[in-house]
Short mmCIF file of C-alpha atoms and ligand atoms in Angstrom, two decimals:
data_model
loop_
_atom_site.label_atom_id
_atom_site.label_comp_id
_atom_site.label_asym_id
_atom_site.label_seq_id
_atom_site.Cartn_x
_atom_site.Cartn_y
_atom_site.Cartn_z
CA UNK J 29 133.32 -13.06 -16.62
CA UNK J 30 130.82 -12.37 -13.68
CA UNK J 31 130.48 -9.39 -11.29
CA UNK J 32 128.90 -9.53 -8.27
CA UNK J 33 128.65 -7.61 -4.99
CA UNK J 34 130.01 -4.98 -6.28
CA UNK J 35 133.43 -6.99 -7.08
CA UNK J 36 135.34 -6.27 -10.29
CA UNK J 37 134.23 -8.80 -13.25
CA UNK J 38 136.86 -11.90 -12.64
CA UNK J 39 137.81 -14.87 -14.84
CA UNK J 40 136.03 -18.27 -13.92
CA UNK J 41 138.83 -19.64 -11.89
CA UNK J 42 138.34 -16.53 -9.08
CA UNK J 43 134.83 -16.26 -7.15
CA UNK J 44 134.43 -13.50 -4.91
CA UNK J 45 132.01 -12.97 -2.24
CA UNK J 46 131.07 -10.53 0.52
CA UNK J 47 130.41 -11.13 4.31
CA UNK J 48 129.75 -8.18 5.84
CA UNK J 49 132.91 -6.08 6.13
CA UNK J 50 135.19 -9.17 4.65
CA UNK J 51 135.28 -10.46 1.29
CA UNK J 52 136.34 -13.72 0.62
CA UNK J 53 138.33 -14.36 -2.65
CA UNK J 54 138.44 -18.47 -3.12
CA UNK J 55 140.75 -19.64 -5.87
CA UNK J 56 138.47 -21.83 -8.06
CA UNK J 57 140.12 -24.06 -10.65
CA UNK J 58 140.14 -27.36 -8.61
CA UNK J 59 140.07 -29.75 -11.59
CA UNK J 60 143.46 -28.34 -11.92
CA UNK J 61 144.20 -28.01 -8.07
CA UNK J 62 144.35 -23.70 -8.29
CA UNK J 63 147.03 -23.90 -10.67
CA UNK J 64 147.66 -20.10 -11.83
CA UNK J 65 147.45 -19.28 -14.91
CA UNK J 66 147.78 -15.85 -16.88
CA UNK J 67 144.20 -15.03 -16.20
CA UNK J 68 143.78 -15.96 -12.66
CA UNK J 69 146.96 -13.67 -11.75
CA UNK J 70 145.75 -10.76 -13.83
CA UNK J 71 142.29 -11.68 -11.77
CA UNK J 72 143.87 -11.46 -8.57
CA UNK J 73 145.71 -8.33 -9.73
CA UNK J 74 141.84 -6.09 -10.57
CA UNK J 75 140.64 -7.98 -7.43
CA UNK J 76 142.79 -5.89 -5.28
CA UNK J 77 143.17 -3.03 -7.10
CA UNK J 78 139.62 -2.64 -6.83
CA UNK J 79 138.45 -3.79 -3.27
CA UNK J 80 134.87 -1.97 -2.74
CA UNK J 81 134.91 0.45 -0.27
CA UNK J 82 132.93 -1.08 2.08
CA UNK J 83 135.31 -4.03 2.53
CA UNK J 84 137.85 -3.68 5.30
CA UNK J 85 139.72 -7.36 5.33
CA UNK J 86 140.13 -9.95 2.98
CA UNK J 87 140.46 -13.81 3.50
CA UNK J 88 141.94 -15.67 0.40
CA UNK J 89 141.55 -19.74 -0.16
CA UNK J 90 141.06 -22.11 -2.44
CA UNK J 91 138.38 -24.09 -3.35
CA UNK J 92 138.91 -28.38 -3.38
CA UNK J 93 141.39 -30.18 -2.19
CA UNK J 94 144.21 -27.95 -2.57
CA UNK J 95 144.84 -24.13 -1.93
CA UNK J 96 147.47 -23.97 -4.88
CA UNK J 97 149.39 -26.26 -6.91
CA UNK J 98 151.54 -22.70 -8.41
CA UNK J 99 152.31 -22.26 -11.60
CA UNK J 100 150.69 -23.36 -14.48
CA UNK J 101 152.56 -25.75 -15.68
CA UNK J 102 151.51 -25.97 -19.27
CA UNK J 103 151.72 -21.92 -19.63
CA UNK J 104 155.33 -22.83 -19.42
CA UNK J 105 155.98 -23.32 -22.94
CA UNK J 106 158.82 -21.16 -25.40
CA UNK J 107 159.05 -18.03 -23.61
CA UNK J 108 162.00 -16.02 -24.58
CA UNK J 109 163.87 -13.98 -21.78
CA UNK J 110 162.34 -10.93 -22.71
CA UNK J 111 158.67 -12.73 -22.36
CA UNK J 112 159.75 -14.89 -19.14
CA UNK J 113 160.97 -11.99 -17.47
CA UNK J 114 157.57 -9.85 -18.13
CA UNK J 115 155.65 -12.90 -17.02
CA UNK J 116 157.18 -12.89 -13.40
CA UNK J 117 156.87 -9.23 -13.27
CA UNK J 118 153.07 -9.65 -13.71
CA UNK J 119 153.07 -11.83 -10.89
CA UNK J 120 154.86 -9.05 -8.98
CA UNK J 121 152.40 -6.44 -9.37
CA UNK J 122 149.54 -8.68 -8.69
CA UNK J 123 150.84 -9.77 -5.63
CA UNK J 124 152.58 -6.26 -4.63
CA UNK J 125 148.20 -5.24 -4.59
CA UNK J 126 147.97 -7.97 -2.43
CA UNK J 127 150.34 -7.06 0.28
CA UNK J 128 150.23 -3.43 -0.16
CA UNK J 129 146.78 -3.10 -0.94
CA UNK J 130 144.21 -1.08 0.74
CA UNK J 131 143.06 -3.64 3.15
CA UNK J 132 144.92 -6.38 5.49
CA UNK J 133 144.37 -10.21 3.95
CA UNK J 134 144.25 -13.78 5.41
CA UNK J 135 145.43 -16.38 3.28
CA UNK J 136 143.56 -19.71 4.79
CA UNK J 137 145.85 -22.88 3.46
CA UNK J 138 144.85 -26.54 3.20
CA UNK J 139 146.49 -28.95 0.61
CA UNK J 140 148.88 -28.41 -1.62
CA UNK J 141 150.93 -24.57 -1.12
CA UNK J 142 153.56 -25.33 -3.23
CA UNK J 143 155.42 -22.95 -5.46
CA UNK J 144 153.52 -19.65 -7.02
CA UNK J 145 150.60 -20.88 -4.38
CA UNK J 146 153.21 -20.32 -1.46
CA UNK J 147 154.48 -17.15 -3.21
CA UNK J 148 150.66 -15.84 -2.67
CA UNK J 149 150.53 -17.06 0.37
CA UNK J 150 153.48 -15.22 1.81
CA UNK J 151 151.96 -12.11 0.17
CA UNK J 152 149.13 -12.21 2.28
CA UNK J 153 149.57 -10.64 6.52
CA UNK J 154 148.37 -13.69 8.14
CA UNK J 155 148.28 -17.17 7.59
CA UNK J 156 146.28 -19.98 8.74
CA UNK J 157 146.88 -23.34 7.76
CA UNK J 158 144.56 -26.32 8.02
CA UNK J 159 146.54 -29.53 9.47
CA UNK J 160 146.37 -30.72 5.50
CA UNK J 161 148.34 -28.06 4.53
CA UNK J 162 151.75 -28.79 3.26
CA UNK J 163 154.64 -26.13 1.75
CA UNK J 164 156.95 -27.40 -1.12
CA UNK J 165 159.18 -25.31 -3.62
CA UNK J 166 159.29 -27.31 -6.44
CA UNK J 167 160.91 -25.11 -8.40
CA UNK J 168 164.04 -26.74 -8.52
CA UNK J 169 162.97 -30.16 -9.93
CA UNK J 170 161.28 -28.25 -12.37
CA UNK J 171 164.06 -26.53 -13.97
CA UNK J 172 163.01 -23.31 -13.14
CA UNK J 173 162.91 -20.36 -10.25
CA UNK J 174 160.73 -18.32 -8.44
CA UNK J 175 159.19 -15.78 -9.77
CA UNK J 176 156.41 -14.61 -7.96
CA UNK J 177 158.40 -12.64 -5.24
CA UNK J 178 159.44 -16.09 -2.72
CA UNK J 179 162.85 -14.87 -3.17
CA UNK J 180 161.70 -11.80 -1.01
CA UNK J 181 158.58 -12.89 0.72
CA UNK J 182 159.37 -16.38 1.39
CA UNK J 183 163.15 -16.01 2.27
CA UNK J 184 162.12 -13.60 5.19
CA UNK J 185 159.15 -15.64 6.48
CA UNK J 186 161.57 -18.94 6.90
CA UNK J 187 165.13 -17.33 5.77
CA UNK J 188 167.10 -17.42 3.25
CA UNK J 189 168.57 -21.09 4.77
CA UNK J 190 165.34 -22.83 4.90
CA UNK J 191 164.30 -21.69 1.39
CA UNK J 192 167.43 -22.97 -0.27
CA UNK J 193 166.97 -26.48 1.28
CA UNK J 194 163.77 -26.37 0.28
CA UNK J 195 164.49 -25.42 -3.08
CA UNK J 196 167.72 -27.91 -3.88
CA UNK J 197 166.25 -30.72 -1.96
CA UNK J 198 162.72 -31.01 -2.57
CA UNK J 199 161.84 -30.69 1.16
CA UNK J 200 158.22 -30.14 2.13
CA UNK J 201 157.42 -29.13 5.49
CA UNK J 202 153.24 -29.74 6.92
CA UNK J 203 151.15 -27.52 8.77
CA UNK J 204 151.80 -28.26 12.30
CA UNK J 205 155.88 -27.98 11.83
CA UNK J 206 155.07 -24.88 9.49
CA UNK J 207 153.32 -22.74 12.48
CA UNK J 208 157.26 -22.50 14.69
CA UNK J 209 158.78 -21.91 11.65
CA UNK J 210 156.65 -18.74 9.91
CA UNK J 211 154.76 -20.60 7.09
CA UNK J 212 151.53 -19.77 9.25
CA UNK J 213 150.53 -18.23 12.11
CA UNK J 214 147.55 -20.17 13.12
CA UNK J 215 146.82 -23.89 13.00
CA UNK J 216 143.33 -24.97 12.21
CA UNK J 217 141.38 -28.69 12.00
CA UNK J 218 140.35 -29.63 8.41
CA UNK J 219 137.62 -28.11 7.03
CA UNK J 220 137.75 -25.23 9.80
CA UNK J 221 140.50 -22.93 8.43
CA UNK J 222 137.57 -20.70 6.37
CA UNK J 223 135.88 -20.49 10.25
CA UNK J 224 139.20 -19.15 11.46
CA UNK J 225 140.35 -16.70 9.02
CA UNK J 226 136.80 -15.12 9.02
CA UNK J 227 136.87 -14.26 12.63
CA UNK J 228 140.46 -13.08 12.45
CA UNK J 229 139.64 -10.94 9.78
CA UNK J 230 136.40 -9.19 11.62
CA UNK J 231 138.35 -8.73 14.33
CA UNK J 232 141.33 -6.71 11.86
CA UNK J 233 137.96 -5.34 10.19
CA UNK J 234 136.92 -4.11 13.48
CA UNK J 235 140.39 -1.70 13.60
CA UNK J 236 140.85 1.91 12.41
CA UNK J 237 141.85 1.40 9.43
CA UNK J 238 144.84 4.15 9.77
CA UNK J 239 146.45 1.86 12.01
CA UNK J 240 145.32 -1.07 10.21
CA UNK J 241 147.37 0.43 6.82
CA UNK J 242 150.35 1.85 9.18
CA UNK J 243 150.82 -2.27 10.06
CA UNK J 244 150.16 -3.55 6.40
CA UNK J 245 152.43 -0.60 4.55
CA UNK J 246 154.86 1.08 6.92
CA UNK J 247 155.97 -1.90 9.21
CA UNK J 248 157.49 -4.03 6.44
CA UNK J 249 159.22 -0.96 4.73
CA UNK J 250 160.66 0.11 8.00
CA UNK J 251 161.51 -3.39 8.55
CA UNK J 252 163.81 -2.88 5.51
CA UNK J 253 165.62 0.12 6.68
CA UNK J 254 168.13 0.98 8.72
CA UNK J 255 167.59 1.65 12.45
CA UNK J 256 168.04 5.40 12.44
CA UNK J 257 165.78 5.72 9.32
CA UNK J 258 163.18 3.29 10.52
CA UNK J 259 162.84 5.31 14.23
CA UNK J 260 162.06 8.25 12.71
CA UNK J 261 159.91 6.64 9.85
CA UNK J 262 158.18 5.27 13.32
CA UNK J 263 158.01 8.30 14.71
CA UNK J 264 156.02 9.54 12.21
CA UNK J 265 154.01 7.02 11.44
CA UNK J 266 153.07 7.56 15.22
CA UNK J 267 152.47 11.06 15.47
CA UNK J 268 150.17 10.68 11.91
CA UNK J 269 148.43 7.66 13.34
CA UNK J 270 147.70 9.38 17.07
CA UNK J 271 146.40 12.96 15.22
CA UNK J 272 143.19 10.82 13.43
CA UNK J 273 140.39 11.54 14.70
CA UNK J 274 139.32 7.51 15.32
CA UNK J 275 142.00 7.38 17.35
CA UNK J 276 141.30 10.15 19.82
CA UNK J 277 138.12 8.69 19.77
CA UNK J 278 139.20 5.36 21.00
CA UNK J 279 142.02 6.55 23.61
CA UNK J 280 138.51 8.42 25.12
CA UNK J 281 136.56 5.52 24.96
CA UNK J 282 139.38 3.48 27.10
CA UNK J 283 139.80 6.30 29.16
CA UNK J 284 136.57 6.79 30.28
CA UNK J 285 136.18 2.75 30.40
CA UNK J 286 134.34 2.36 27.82
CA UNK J 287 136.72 -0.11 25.59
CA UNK J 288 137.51 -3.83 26.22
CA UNK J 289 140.87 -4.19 28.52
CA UNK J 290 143.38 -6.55 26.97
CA UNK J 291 142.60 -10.13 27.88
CA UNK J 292 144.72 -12.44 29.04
CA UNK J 293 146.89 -14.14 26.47
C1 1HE R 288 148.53 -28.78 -12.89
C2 1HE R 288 149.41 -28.28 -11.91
C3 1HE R 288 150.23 -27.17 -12.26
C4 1HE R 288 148.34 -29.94 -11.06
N1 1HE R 288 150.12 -26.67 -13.49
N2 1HE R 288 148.45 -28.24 -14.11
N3 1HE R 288 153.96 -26.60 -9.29
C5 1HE R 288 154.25 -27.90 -9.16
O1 1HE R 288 155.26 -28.37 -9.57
C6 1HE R 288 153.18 -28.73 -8.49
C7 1HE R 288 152.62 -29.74 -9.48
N4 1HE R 288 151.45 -30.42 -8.94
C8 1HE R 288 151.51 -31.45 -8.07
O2 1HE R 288 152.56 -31.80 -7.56
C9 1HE R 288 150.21 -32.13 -7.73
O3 1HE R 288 149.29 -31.84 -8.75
C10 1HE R 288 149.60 -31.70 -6.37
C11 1HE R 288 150.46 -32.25 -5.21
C12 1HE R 288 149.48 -30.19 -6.25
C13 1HE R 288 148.16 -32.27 -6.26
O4 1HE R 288 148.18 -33.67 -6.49
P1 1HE R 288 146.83 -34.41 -6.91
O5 1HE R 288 147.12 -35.89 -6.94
O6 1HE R 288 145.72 -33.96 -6.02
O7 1HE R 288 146.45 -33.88 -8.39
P2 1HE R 288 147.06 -34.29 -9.82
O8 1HE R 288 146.42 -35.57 -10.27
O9 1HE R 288 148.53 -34.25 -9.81
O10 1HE R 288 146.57 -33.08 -10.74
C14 1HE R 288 145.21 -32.92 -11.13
C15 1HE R 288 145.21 -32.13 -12.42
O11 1HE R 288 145.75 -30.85 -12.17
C16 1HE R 288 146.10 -32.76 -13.48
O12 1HE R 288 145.55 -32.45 -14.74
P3 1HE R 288 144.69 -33.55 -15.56
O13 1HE R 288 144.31 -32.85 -16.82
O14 1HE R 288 145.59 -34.72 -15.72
O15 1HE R 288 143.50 -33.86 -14.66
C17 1HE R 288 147.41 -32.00 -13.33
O16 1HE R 288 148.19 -31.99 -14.51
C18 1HE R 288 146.88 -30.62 -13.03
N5 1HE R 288 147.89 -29.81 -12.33
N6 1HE R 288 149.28 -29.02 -10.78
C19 1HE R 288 149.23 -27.21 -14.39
N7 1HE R 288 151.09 -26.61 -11.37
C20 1HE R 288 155.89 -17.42 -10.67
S1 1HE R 288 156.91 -18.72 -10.66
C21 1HE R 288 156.21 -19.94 -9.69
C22 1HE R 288 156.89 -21.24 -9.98
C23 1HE R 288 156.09 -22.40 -9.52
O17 1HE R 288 155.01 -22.29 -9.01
S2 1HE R 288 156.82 -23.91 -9.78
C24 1HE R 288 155.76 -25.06 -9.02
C25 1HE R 288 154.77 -25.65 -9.97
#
């Protein structure tokens, strides 16, 4: 296990390094396409519960030809229920640090994001895909489930309708058809998807990072609630989020025209 930059020591299949305000974590196991295994999850898991301060986005990809093939297959040997069940909860926590972590995260997709590598990917706040990319749940030919949180993630990206298809028929869907329909946000040439997801992340860097954990945090969970509860769960969130002193400072700054104006779309 290495450390660097101030990362936590991670397994050989994780590298981790810093630019500036971002940190890029790249999934390294290529030989075996970024299958995860045991150690790579519990690497992702430290990873994010131990962002250095200085860090304010992360992107996430995957080194090769592939961002992630899932599962590791041949971890999949004689679990009992009591094992098998553990095993997926693992997989929750690490990626419940990825999406509720301290800081927002790009996942940048080319290849293969099939599976556990889609589960990750839908843990992540935005999504680019290269026009490699391709989505696939093979769960279903494989005798098993999902257990990385797709059920949650995934089924709300696409729905619930979508998923099942995917899951019972073996569907895949590519990057370009994946951008209308939630896999990704943003659509990038081969090769340029690392480009991309850097300057989106500088740019969510670049926000106070209040309102940057109000978006990552409270949105989704009032997303979940009912209407009455999520307003005043909004209202809060509002009043908190206007009282910090960064954003007094930036209302001035606008104000007294010193702030970019919104650019044309
Ligand atoms: C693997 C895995 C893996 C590749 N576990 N070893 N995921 C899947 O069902 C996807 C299975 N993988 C594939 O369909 C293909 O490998 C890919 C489309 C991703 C890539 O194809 P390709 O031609 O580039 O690579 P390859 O020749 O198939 O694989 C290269 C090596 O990686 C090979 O090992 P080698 O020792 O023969 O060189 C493969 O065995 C190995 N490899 N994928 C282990 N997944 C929390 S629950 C989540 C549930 C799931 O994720 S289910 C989906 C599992």
């Amino acid at each position: 296990m290495d450390s660097n930059d101030g990362f936590v020591a991670l397994p050989p299949s994780l590298t981790a390094t810093a630019r500036g305000s971002v940190a890029v974590l790249t999934l390294n196991r290529p030989a075996k396409r970024n299958a995860l295994d045991d150690v790579t999850v519990g690497g992702i898991e430290a990873f994010f519960a131990a962002v250095p301060a200085g860090v304010k986005a992360v992107v996430i990809n995957g080194a090769g030809e592939h961002f992630s093939a899932g599962l590791d297959l041949t971890e999949m040997t004689e679990r009992d229920l009591v094992s098998g069940i553990d095993h997926s909860r693992r997989w929750h926590r690490a990626f419940e640090r990825i999406q509720y972590g301290r800081v927002p995260v790009v996942a940048v997709l080319h290849g293969a994001v099939v599976g556990g590598g889609l589960e990750l990917a839908a843990s992540a706040h935005v999504r680019v895909a290269e026009r490699t990319a391709f989505y696939a749940l093979p769960e279903g030919q494989r005798g098993i489930f999902v257990g990385g949180g797709g059920s949650v993630r995934i089924s709300r990206l696409i729905g619930v309708a979508r998923m099942m298809d995917m899951m019972l028929t073996g569907r895949t869907y590519g990057a370009e058809e994946g951008v209308p329909l939630g896999f990704s946000q943003y659509l990038a040439e081969p090769g340029q998807g690392l480009q991309t997801g850097l300057k989106l992340a500088e740019r969510i860097a670049g926000n106070a990072p209040l309102t940057n954990l109000a978006v990552t945090q409270v949105l989704p969970r009032i997303a979940e609630q009912d209407a009455a509860s999520g307003l005043m769960m909004e209202s809060l969130m509002a009043a908190i989020a206007q009282s910090d002193e960064e954003a007094k400072t930036r209302l001035r700054d606008f104000l007294e025209k010193r702030a970019p104006k919104v650019p044309p779309g």
